[in-house]
Coordinates of C-alpha atoms and ligand atoms in Angstrom, one line a residue:
M439 CA -4.2 -32.2 41.4
S440 CA -2.0 -32.1 38.9
F441 CA 0.4 -34.3 37.0
E442 CA 3.5 -34.7 39.7
D443 CA 1.5 -36.1 41.8
D444 CA 3.1 -39.1 43.2
V445 CA 0.3 -41.5 42.4
T446 CA -0.2 -43.5 38.6
G447 CA -2.8 -45.0 36.3
M448 CA -5.8 -46.1 37.7
K449 CA -5.0 -44.2 41.4
R450 CA -4.7 -40.5 39.1
R451 CA -7.8 -38.4 39.3
L452 CA -10.4 -39.8 40.3
T453 CA -13.7 -38.4 40.1
R454 CA -15.0 -36.9 43.0
Y455 CA -17.3 -38.8 45.8
G456 CA -15.8 -37.4 48.8
D457 CA -14.0 -41.1 49.0
D458 CA -11.2 -41.4 47.3
E459 CA -11.1 -44.9 48.5
F460 CA -14.7 -45.6 47.3
A461 CA -14.0 -43.7 43.5
L462 CA -11.0 -45.9 43.3
F463 CA -13.2 -49.4 43.6
L464 CA -16.1 -47.3 42.0
R465 CA -13.4 -47.1 38.4
K466 CA -11.9 -50.3 39.1
A467 CA -15.8 -52.3 39.3
F468 CA -16.6 -50.1 35.8
I469 CA -13.3 -51.2 33.7
K470 CA -13.1 -55.2 34.7
G471 CA -16.6 -54.9 32.9
M472 CA -13.8 -54.5 29.8
G473 CA -12.4 -57.5 31.3
L474 CA -9.1 -56.4 32.2
G475 CA -7.7 -57.8 36.1
D476 CA -5.5 -56.2 39.0
E477 CA -2.5 -57.1 37.8
A478 CA -2.7 -54.8 34.7
L479 CA -4.9 -52.0 36.2
A480 CA -1.4 -51.9 39.4
K481 CA 0.6 -50.5 35.8
P482 CA 1.5 -46.3 34.3
V483 CA -1.9 -45.4 32.6
I484 CA -0.8 -44.8 28.9
G485 CA -3.7 -42.6 27.0
I486 CA -4.0 -43.1 23.2
I487 CA -6.1 -40.2 21.3
N488 CA -7.7 -42.4 18.1
T489 CA -8.9 -40.2 15.9
Q490 CA -10.3 -43.0 13.3
S491 CA -13.7 -40.9 11.9
D492 CA -15.6 -42.4 8.5
F493 CA -15.3 -38.6 7.8
N494 CA -11.6 -38.1 8.0
P495 CA -9.9 -40.6 5.0
C496 CA -6.8 -38.6 6.1
H497 CA -6.6 -40.8 9.9
G498 CA -7.7 -44.0 7.6
N499 CA -5.2 -46.5 9.1
S500 CA -5.9 -44.8 12.7
D501 CA -7.2 -47.3 14.3
E502 CA -4.2 -49.3 13.3
L503 CA -2.0 -47.4 14.0
V504 CA -3.7 -47.4 18.5
Q505 CA -2.8 -50.9 18.0
C506 CA 0.6 -51.0 16.8
A507 CA 0.7 -48.4 19.5
K508 CA -0.2 -50.1 22.2
D509 CA 1.7 -53.2 21.2
G510 CA 4.7 -51.0 22.2
V511 CA 3.2 -49.4 25.4
L512 CA 2.6 -53.3 26.9
A513 CA 6.0 -54.6 25.4
A514 CA 7.7 -51.5 27.7
G515 CA 5.1 -52.6 31.0
A516 CA 2.2 -49.9 30.9
L517 CA -1.4 -50.7 29.6
P518 CA -2.3 -48.5 26.7
L519 CA -6.6 -47.5 26.6
A520 CA -7.4 -45.8 23.8
F521 CA -9.6 -42.3 23.2
P522 CA -11.9 -40.7 20.8
T523 CA -11.8 -37.1 20.5
I524 CA -13.3 -35.4 17.8
S525 CA -10.7 -35.1 14.2
L526 CA -10.9 -33.0 11.6
H527 CA -11.0 -33.3 8.5
E528 CA -10.2 -29.9 5.5
S529 CA -13.5 -31.1 3.3
F530 CA -15.5 -32.1 5.4
A531 CA -16.2 -29.2 8.2
F532 CA -18.0 -26.6 7.3
P533 CA -17.3 -23.7 7.3
T534 CA -13.6 -24.5 8.0
S535 CA -11.3 -27.4 9.8
M536 CA -9.9 -24.0 11.1
Y537 CA -13.6 -22.8 12.7
L538 CA -12.8 -26.3 15.3
R539 CA -9.2 -26.1 16.0
N540 CA -10.0 -24.1 19.0
L541 CA -12.3 -26.4 19.6
M542 CA -10.7 -30.3 19.3
A543 CA -7.0 -28.2 21.1
M544 CA -10.0 -27.5 23.9
D545 CA -11.3 -30.9 23.5
T546 CA -8.0 -32.8 23.8
E547 CA -6.6 -30.4 26.9
E548 CA -9.4 -31.5 28.8
M549 CA -10.0 -35.0 27.6
L550 CA -5.8 -35.5 28.9
K551 CA -6.3 -34.1 32.4
A552 CA -9.7 -35.8 33.5
L553 CA -8.3 -39.2 33.0
P554 CA -5.9 -41.4 34.7
L555 CA -2.6 -41.0 32.4
D556 CA 0.7 -41.6 32.6
G557 CA 1.2 -40.4 29.2
A558 CA -0.9 -39.6 26.4
I559 CA 0.2 -40.4 22.6
L560 CA -1.7 -37.7 20.2
V561 CA -2.8 -40.0 16.7
G562 CA -3.3 -37.2 14.2
G563 CA -2.6 -36.3 11.0
C564 CA -4.6 -33.7 9.3
D565 CA -4.2 -30.4 8.8
K566 CA -5.5 -29.0 12.6
T567 CA -4.9 -32.2 14.3
V568 CA -1.6 -31.9 14.9
P569 CA -1.7 -28.3 15.7
A570 CA -4.5 -28.2 18.2
Q571 CA -3.3 -31.8 19.7
I572 CA -0.2 -30.4 20.6
M573 CA -1.7 -27.3 22.1
G574 CA -4.1 -29.3 24.2
A575 CA -1.2 -31.9 24.7
F576 CA 1.1 -28.2 25.9
S577 CA -2.1 -27.3 28.0
A578 CA -2.7 -30.4 29.5
R579 CA 0.9 -30.1 31.0
L580 CA 1.8 -34.0 31.1
P581 CA 3.5 -36.5 29.2
F582 CA 3.2 -37.1 25.1
I583 CA 4.6 -37.3 21.8
Q584 CA 2.4 -36.4 18.7
L585 CA 2.0 -39.5 16.3
V586 CA 1.2 -38.9 13.0
T587 CA -0.5 -40.5 10.2
G588 CA 1.2 -40.4 7.8
P589 CA 1.1 -39.2 4.0
M590 CA -0.6 -41.1 0.8
S591 CA 1.1 -42.8 -1.3
T592 CA 0.7 -41.3 -5.0
G593 CA -1.9 -42.1 -8.0
S594 CA -1.1 -41.4 -11.2
F595 CA -3.9 -40.3 -14.5
R596 CA -2.9 -41.7 -18.0
G597 CA 0.5 -42.5 -17.1
E598 CA 1.4 -39.5 -15.2
R599 CA 2.0 -39.1 -11.4
V600 CA -0.7 -37.5 -9.3
G601 CA -1.2 -37.5 -4.9
A602 CA -4.0 -35.0 -2.9
C603 CA -3.8 -31.6 -3.1
T604 CA -1.6 -29.8 -5.4
D605 CA -2.7 -31.6 -8.2
C606 CA -5.9 -32.0 -7.6
R607 CA -6.0 -27.3 -8.2
R608 CA -3.6 -27.6 -10.7
F609 CA -6.4 -30.3 -13.1
W610 CA -9.3 -28.5 -11.8
A611 CA -7.2 -24.7 -13.5
S612 CA -7.4 -26.8 -16.2
F613 CA -10.2 -27.6 -16.7
R614 CA -11.1 -24.3 -15.6
A615 CA -9.6 -23.0 -18.9
G616 CA -11.3 -26.1 -20.5
T617 CA -8.3 -27.9 -21.5
L618 CA -9.6 -31.2 -19.3
D619 CA -12.8 -32.5 -20.7
D620 CA -15.9 -33.5 -17.7
D621 CA -14.5 -37.3 -18.7
E622 CA -11.0 -35.9 -17.7
I623 CA -11.6 -34.7 -14.6
A624 CA -13.9 -37.6 -13.7
D625 CA -11.4 -39.9 -13.9
V626 CA -8.8 -37.3 -12.1
N627 CA -10.4 -37.0 -9.7
N628 CA -10.5 -40.8 -9.0
Q629 CA -6.9 -41.1 -8.7
L630 CA -5.8 -38.4 -6.9
V631 CA -6.2 -39.7 -3.2
P632 CA -5.3 -43.4 -3.9
T633 CA -4.2 -45.0 -0.4
V634 CA -5.2 -43.4 3.3
G635 CA -3.2 -40.6 4.9
T636 CA -2.3 -37.2 4.7
C637 CA -1.4 -35.0 1.3
G638 CA 1.2 -36.3 -0.4
V639 CA 2.4 -32.7 -1.1
M640 CA 4.4 -30.5 1.1
G641 CA 0.7 -28.9 2.2
T642 CA -0.6 -28.3 5.6
A643 CA -0.6 -31.6 7.5
S644 CA 3.1 -32.2 5.8
T645 CA 4.2 -29.3 7.2
M646 CA 2.9 -29.8 11.4
A647 CA 4.6 -33.3 11.2
L648 CA 8.1 -32.2 10.0
M649 CA 8.4 -29.0 12.7
A650 CA 6.9 -31.5 15.2
E651 CA 9.4 -33.8 14.6
A652 CA 12.0 -30.8 14.4
M653 CA 10.8 -29.1 18.0
G654 CA 11.3 -32.8 19.6
L655 CA 7.6 -33.9 19.8
M656 CA 7.7 -37.0 18.2
I657 CA 10.0 -40.4 17.6
P658 CA 12.7 -39.2 15.8
N659 CA 12.8 -39.8 11.5
S660 CA 8.5 -40.8 11.8
A661 CA 7.0 -37.9 9.8
C662 CA 7.1 -38.7 6.3
A663 CA 6.7 -42.9 6.2
P664 CA 3.7 -43.2 4.3
A665 CA 0.4 -44.4 6.1
V666 CA 0.3 -47.8 4.3
S667 CA 4.0 -48.9 4.9
A668 CA 5.9 -51.1 7.4
D669 CA 7.1 -47.8 8.5
R670 CA 4.5 -46.7 10.3
R671 CA 3.1 -49.1 11.9
R672 CA 6.8 -49.2 13.4
I673 CA 7.2 -45.8 14.0
A674 CA 4.1 -46.6 16.3
E675 CA 5.2 -49.2 18.4
E676 CA 8.1 -47.3 18.8
T677 CA 6.1 -44.3 19.8
G678 CA 3.9 -46.7 22.4
Q679 CA 7.4 -47.8 23.6
R680 CA 9.3 -43.9 24.3
I681 CA 6.0 -43.5 26.3
T682 CA 5.9 -45.2 28.8
Q683 CA 9.6 -44.5 29.6
M684 CA 8.9 -40.9 29.1
A685 CA 5.8 -41.5 31.9
S686 CA 8.2 -43.3 34.0
E687 CA 11.3 -39.9 33.6
K688 CA 7.5 -37.9 34.0
L689 CA 9.8 -35.7 31.2
I690 CA 6.6 -33.2 30.0
P691 CA 6.8 -32.1 26.5
A692 CA 5.7 -28.3 28.2
D693 CA 8.1 -28.5 30.4
F694 CA 11.8 -28.0 27.7
I695 CA 10.8 -27.1 25.1
D696 CA 11.6 -23.4 24.7
E697 CA 12.7 -20.8 21.8
R698 CA 15.3 -22.6 20.6
S699 CA 12.6 -25.4 19.4
I700 CA 9.9 -22.5 18.0
E701 CA 13.0 -21.9 16.5
N702 CA 13.8 -25.2 14.5
G703 CA 10.1 -25.3 13.8
L704 CA 10.4 -21.9 12.2
R705 CA 14.0 -22.6 10.8
I706 CA 12.5 -27.0 9.4
L707 CA 8.8 -24.7 8.0
M708 CA 11.4 -22.3 6.3
A709 CA 13.3 -25.1 4.0
I710 CA 11.7 -27.2 3.3
G711 CA 9.1 -24.3 1.3
G712 CA 6.3 -24.5 4.0
S713 CA 3.3 -24.1 4.5
T714 CA 1.6 -20.4 5.2
N715 CA -0.5 -22.6 8.5
G716 CA 2.4 -23.1 9.7
I717 CA 3.0 -19.8 10.7
I718 CA -0.5 -19.6 12.4
H719 CA -0.5 -22.7 14.1
L720 CA 3.8 -22.4 15.6
A721 CA 2.5 -19.2 17.2
A722 CA -1.0 -21.3 18.5
M723 CA 1.7 -24.0 19.9
A724 CA 4.0 -21.9 20.9
G725 CA 0.9 -19.4 22.5
R726 CA -0.3 -21.8 25.1
L727 CA 3.4 -22.3 26.6
G728 CA 4.1 -18.1 26.4
L729 CA 6.7 -18.4 24.0
P730 CA 5.8 -15.1 21.1
V731 CA 6.5 -15.9 18.5
D732 CA 7.7 -12.9 16.3
L733 CA 6.6 -12.4 12.7
N734 CA 9.8 -9.9 12.2
R735 CA 12.1 -12.9 13.4
L736 CA 10.4 -15.2 11.0
D737 CA 11.4 -12.9 8.2
E738 CA 14.9 -12.6 9.5
M739 CA 15.5 -16.3 9.1
G740 CA 13.5 -16.5 6.0
R741 CA 16.0 -14.2 4.6
D742 CA 19.0 -16.7 5.9
T743 CA 17.6 -19.7 6.0
P744 CA 17.3 -21.5 1.8
V745 CA 14.7 -23.9 1.0
I746 CA 16.2 -27.3 -0.1
V747 CA 13.2 -29.5 -0.3
D748 CA 12.0 -30.8 -4.2
L749 CA 8.1 -31.6 -3.3
K750 CA 5.6 -29.6 -4.4
P751 CA 3.5 -26.9 -4.2
S752 CA 7.3 -25.2 -4.4
G753 CA 9.0 -28.2 -5.9
D754 CA 8.7 -31.1 -8.6
G755 CA 8.4 -34.1 -5.8
Y756 CA 6.3 -35.8 -2.9
M757 CA 6.6 -37.0 0.3
E758 CA 7.1 -40.6 0.6
D759 CA 9.9 -39.3 -1.9
L760 CA 12.1 -37.7 0.9
H761 CA 11.5 -40.5 3.1
R762 CA 13.5 -42.2 0.3
A763 CA 15.5 -39.2 0.5
G764 CA 16.6 -39.8 4.1
G765 CA 13.2 -37.5 5.9
L766 CA 13.9 -35.3 8.1
A767 CA 17.5 -36.7 9.0
R768 CA 18.5 -35.2 5.9
I769 CA 17.1 -31.8 6.1
L770 CA 18.5 -31.4 9.2
H771 CA 22.6 -32.1 8.5
E772 CA 21.5 -29.9 5.3
I773 CA 20.6 -26.6 7.7
K774 CA 22.8 -27.8 10.6
H775 CA 24.6 -24.9 10.9
L776 CA 21.2 -23.0 11.5
L777 CA 19.8 -25.2 13.9
H778 CA 19.6 -25.4 18.0
L779 CA 21.2 -28.0 18.2
D780 CA 21.3 -28.5 22.1
A781 CA 17.6 -27.8 21.6
M782 CA 15.5 -31.6 23.5
T783 CA 13.2 -33.9 22.8
I784 CA 11.4 -36.5 23.8
S785 CA 13.9 -39.1 23.0
G786 CA 16.0 -37.9 25.8
K787 CA 18.7 -36.6 23.8
T788 CA 19.4 -33.0 22.3
L789 CA 18.1 -32.7 18.4
G790 CA 22.2 -32.9 17.8
D791 CA 22.3 -35.7 19.7
I792 CA 19.7 -37.1 17.3
M793 CA 20.6 -36.2 14.3
M794 CA 24.5 -37.4 15.0
Q795 CA 23.1 -40.8 15.3
N796 CA 21.1 -40.5 12.0
Q797 CA 23.1 -39.9 9.1
P798 CA 20.9 -40.7 5.5
D799 CA 24.2 -40.1 3.7
W800 CA 22.6 -42.5 0.4
P801 CA 22.7 -40.5 -3.6
Q802 CA 19.8 -38.7 -3.4
T803 CA 17.7 -35.6 -5.2
V804 CA 14.8 -34.5 -3.1
V805 CA 16.5 -32.2 -0.8
K806 CA 18.7 -30.4 -2.1
P807 CA 21.9 -28.8 -0.5
C808 CA 22.1 -24.9 0.5
D809 CA 24.8 -23.8 -1.9
D810 CA 22.3 -25.2 -4.6
P811 CA 18.3 -24.6 -3.1
I812 CA 15.1 -25.1 -4.8
Y813 CA 15.1 -21.0 -4.1
P814 CA 17.1 -19.0 -2.7
H815 CA 15.4 -17.5 0.8
G816 CA 13.0 -19.4 3.0
G817 CA 9.8 -19.4 1.1
L818 CA 7.6 -17.2 3.6
A819 CA 8.5 -13.7 3.4
V820 CA 6.1 -11.2 5.9
L821 CA 5.0 -7.6 5.2
R822 CA 3.5 -4.8 6.2
G823 CA 2.5 -1.3 5.3
N824 CA -0.3 0.7 5.8
L825 CA -2.6 -2.5 4.1
A826 CA -1.4 -4.9 6.4
P827 CA -0.1 -2.4 10.3
D828 CA 0.1 -6.0 12.4
G829 CA 1.5 -8.2 8.8
A830 CA 0.9 -10.0 6.4
I831 CA 2.2 -13.2 4.3
I832 CA 3.4 -14.2 1.0
K833 CA 4.9 -17.6 0.1
Q834 CA 7.1 -16.0 -2.8
S835 CA 9.0 -19.8 -3.6
A836 CA 5.4 -21.1 -4.9
A837 CA 4.8 -16.9 -6.3
H838 CA 5.4 -16.1 -9.5
P839 CA 9.1 -14.0 -10.1
D840 CA 7.5 -11.6 -12.4
L841 CA 4.5 -11.3 -10.5
L842 CA 6.5 -10.2 -6.5
V843 CA 7.1 -6.9 -7.5
H844 CA 3.9 -5.2 -8.8
K845 CA 1.6 -2.4 -9.3
S846 CA -2.3 -1.9 -10.5
R847 CA -5.9 -1.8 -10.3
A848 CA -7.2 -3.6 -7.5
V849 CA -10.7 -5.3 -7.9
V850 CA -12.7 -5.9 -4.5
F851 CA -14.5 -8.4 -3.0
D852 CA -16.3 -7.9 -0.2
G853 CA -17.1 -11.5 0.9
M854 CA -17.4 -15.6 -0.1
A855 CA -20.8 -14.6 -1.3
D856 CA -19.7 -11.6 -3.6
L857 CA -16.9 -13.8 -5.4
A858 CA -18.8 -16.5 -6.1
N859 CA -21.4 -14.2 -7.7
R860 CA -18.7 -12.2 -9.5
I861 CA -15.2 -14.5 -10.8
D862 CA -17.6 -16.0 -13.4
N863 CA -19.1 -13.2 -14.8
E864 CA -18.3 -12.6 -18.9
D865 CA -19.8 -9.1 -18.3
E866 CA -17.1 -8.0 -15.2
D867 CA -13.9 -5.7 -15.4
F868 CA -10.8 -8.1 -15.5
R869 CA -7.7 -7.3 -16.6
A870 CA -4.5 -9.6 -16.9
D871 CA -2.5 -7.5 -14.6
D872 CA -5.5 -6.5 -11.4
I873 CA -4.5 -7.0 -8.3
L874 CA -7.7 -9.4 -6.9
V875 CA -9.3 -8.0 -2.8
L876 CA -11.3 -10.2 -1.4
R877 CA -12.5 -9.6 2.6
N878 CA -13.8 -10.6 5.5
I879 CA -12.0 -13.8 5.6
G880 CA -10.3 -13.4 8.5
P881 CA -10.0 -15.2 11.8
K882 CA -13.7 -13.5 12.8
G883 CA -15.4 -12.1 9.7
A884 CA -15.8 -15.8 7.6
P885 CA -15.6 -17.2 10.3
G886 CA -12.8 -19.1 11.1
M887 CA -10.3 -18.2 8.5
P888 CA -10.6 -20.5 5.6
E889 CA -8.6 -21.3 2.5
A890 CA -9.8 -19.1 0.8
G891 CA -7.0 -16.8 -0.2
L892 CA -6.1 -19.0 -3.8
I893 CA -8.7 -16.9 -5.4
P894 CA -9.9 -18.5 -8.4
I895 CA -8.5 -16.8 -11.7
P896 CA -11.3 -15.5 -13.7
K897 CA -13.0 -18.1 -16.3
K898 CA -12.6 -15.5 -19.0
L899 CA -8.7 -14.9 -17.8
A900 CA -8.0 -17.8 -17.3
R901 CA -9.5 -19.0 -20.8
A902 CA -7.6 -16.1 -22.2
G903 CA -4.0 -18.5 -21.0
V904 CA -3.8 -16.0 -17.2
K905 CA -1.9 -18.3 -15.1
D906 CA -1.0 -16.4 -12.0
M907 CA -2.7 -12.8 -10.5
V908 CA -1.8 -11.0 -7.2
R909 CA -4.1 -11.8 -4.9
I910 CA -4.2 -10.3 -1.5
S911 CA -7.2 -11.9 1.3
D912 CA -7.3 -11.9 5.3
G913 CA -7.7 -15.6 4.5
R914 CA -5.8 -18.3 4.4
M915 CA -4.7 -20.7 1.9
S916 CA -4.5 -24.5 1.1
G917 CA -0.5 -25.3 2.1
T918 CA -0.9 -27.5 -1.3
A919 CA -1.6 -24.2 -3.1
A920 CA 0.7 -22.3 -5.2
G921 CA -0.1 -18.6 -6.8
T922 CA 1.6 -14.9 -5.8
I923 CA -1.1 -14.7 -2.9
V924 CA -0.9 -12.5 0.1
L925 CA -2.4 -13.5 3.2
H926 CA -3.2 -13.4 6.8
V927 CA -3.8 -9.3 6.2
A928 CA -4.1 -8.4 10.0
P929 CA -5.8 -6.6 11.6
E930 CA -8.6 -8.2 9.3
A931 CA -11.2 -6.2 7.6
A932 CA -14.1 -7.2 10.4
I933 CA -12.5 -5.4 12.7
G934 CA -12.0 -1.9 11.0
G935 CA -9.0 -3.1 9.6
P936 CA -7.5 -1.1 6.3
L937 CA -8.9 -3.6 4.0
N938 CA -12.3 -3.1 5.5
Y939 CA -11.6 0.1 2.8
V940 CA -10.6 -0.8 -0.1
K941 CA -12.7 0.0 -3.1
T942 CA -11.9 -1.1 -6.4
G943 CA -10.0 1.2 -8.5
D944 CA -7.7 2.1 -5.7
I945 CA -3.7 1.6 -7.3
I946 CA -2.4 -1.1 -4.4
S947 CA 1.8 -1.7 -4.7
L948 CA 3.4 -5.0 -4.0
D949 CA 7.4 -5.5 -3.5
V950 CA 8.4 -8.8 -1.8
P951 CA 11.8 -7.7 -1.5
A952 CA 11.0 -4.2 0.3
R953 CA 8.5 -6.3 2.4
T954 CA 6.1 -4.0 1.7
L955 CA 2.4 -4.1 0.9
S956 CA 1.2 -0.2 0.0
L957 CA -2.6 0.8 -0.3
L958 CA -1.6 4.2 -2.5
V959 CA -4.6 6.5 -1.1
D960 CA -3.9 8.8 1.7
D961 CA -5.3 8.6 5.0
A962 CA -7.4 11.7 5.0
E963 CA -9.4 9.9 2.0
L964 CA -9.1 6.3 4.1
E965 CA -11.1 7.6 7.4
A966 CA -12.9 9.4 5.6
R967 CA -14.2 5.7 4.4
K968 CA -13.8 4.9 7.7
Q969 CA -16.3 7.0 9.1
A970 CA -18.8 6.8 6.5
A971 CA -18.4 1.8 6.5
G972 CA -21.4 0.9 8.6
P973 CA -21.1 -1.4 11.6
L974 CA -19.0 -3.9 11.9
K975 CA -20.0 -7.5 11.6
Q976 CA -21.8 -8.6 15.5
T977 CA -20.8 -11.1 17.5
P978 CA -23.6 -14.8 17.2
S979 CA -26.2 -14.9 20.0
R980 CA -25.0 -18.5 21.7
G981 CA -22.7 -21.1 21.1
Y982 CA -19.8 -21.9 20.3
A983 CA -20.2 -18.9 16.9
K984 CA -20.9 -16.8 20.2
L985 CA -17.5 -18.1 21.9
F986 CA -15.0 -18.3 18.7
H987 CA -16.2 -14.6 17.6
E988 CA -15.1 -13.3 21.1
Q989 CA -12.7 -14.6 21.5
V990 CA -10.2 -15.5 18.2
T991 CA -7.3 -13.6 18.5
Q992 CA -5.6 -12.4 15.1
A993 CA -3.5 -14.6 12.8
P994 CA 0.2 -13.2 13.7
E995 CA -1.1 -14.7 17.4
G996 CA -2.8 -17.8 15.8
A997 CA -5.9 -17.3 15.8
D998 CA -5.8 -19.0 19.1
F999 CA -8.4 -18.1 22.0
E1000 CA -7.0 -15.1 24.4
F1001 CA -8.4 -17.2 27.4
L1002 CA -6.5 -20.6 26.1
Q1003 CA -3.1 -18.5 26.4
G1004 CA -0.6 -18.7 27.8
V1005 CA -0.1 -21.4 31.3
D1006 CA -1.6 -21.8 34.9
K1007 CA -1.8 -19.3 37.0
P1008 CA -1.0 -21.3 41.2
Ligands
FES1830 FE1 -5.5 -34.4 5.0 FE2 -4.6 -33.0 3.3 S1 -7.1 -33.5 3.4 S2 -4.4 -34.0 5.3

């Protein structure tokens, strides 16, 4: 049964007993056990995915938002029914939430296909949840709206404004360097997350919320309202109203999202100085619709898109400041000359129409004009060279300007265990200008591409005042982190990418303006090292680990599962 079928509500997707009338009779009998009557059960059904979990503080307001969304659905004349899926939080997912993103996308897709839904609201927010939900909903091809839980509010540490998670890393680096004592770091720990909601800086959650809104998948100006605010509740209620209309219009995002929407997402990623994870997730989401994301195009766009949003880690502010400044609408107006204003949105209007309806014009300092930006070019740059034949990413807006062109000795760590054993060893020979290389943390390597690309500064160098070094890996980095960090090196070491054959003492050359990442070792020597190397990582023998290893793609393809990419062939 496809979404286009005429039936609605409870009559959709009947369980196959071989007798549809009996299947409907039985379904209604069961759901009446929850107190619903025939009149309610005759209405269109809007499913609301609730990702509330005691392990997910970023979704700590999900129950409340579901209730507000239900109010909107009821007011618009449909029946709202909530149901759970997997919920992922960054700090509660071993080995890393990215390992489970595709599982959540599969859960989302299959539940959206299995239940009798005319439309769906996806309540998510923490980093991997929004891309996972959109990936699943694109593949399920039904009307949907993404509803994010919203950013946490800021806290205060001894008078200093703080919020997860750029400040988490900054204070931890100070603790490692010995400038913060045990009492102080314990106090910081109490203040960094003062409310429920997603990380309050321009990390992955904020990036994904703004990109999803710019791609036309959310209620206008709904990305930034704090998790604990009346605005957030009103947005949930409005989402309920709008999805009910979309269901009657049969307005399916998978049908109208196209290259223009994807490019708008990329532009916003650049203009906000967004998380490096944004590019992986966008590639995975677009891949579900058969729309490739070209790294060369990303780099091209980066060259003429300034970073104009003054939020940490590239700037100073927090998401609540961006909300007060006018949210995404303010950003859209600043870069409207770079956007596809004719791209369609869930509102049934184009991005340009929405922009004209929403024109914040009060004084503010968070969103800068294009001629006075935070950073003159896009936050992200794509590097290539013999160390990354299929590309690597650097967030140049969060890097130290003196290190953007750097040639030096590599110090290689073979994986997470090797890093943990050696990074703080006082006997290790570390120099301030070394290039730290961490391999085997790619999609298959770790597995799941953990956010370990922000290799810590060796303690003895941190104590000596070293704040940044060039660091290279085939893994990812939290969007809340800063430093001269080269990520997503492809192909990864675990499948025999060149990163696998670097040795400590080799010279590596990074040249961000020239977009190159080179290992200054000749091809014959590299080939000899390849021949002499041991076997590559073996496929796990069972379960999700086996599926993951066999199916996960490399970073430029979004690390989605190969068999989930593209659209169903009839
Ligand atoms: Fe959930 Fe940062 S940990 S958004």
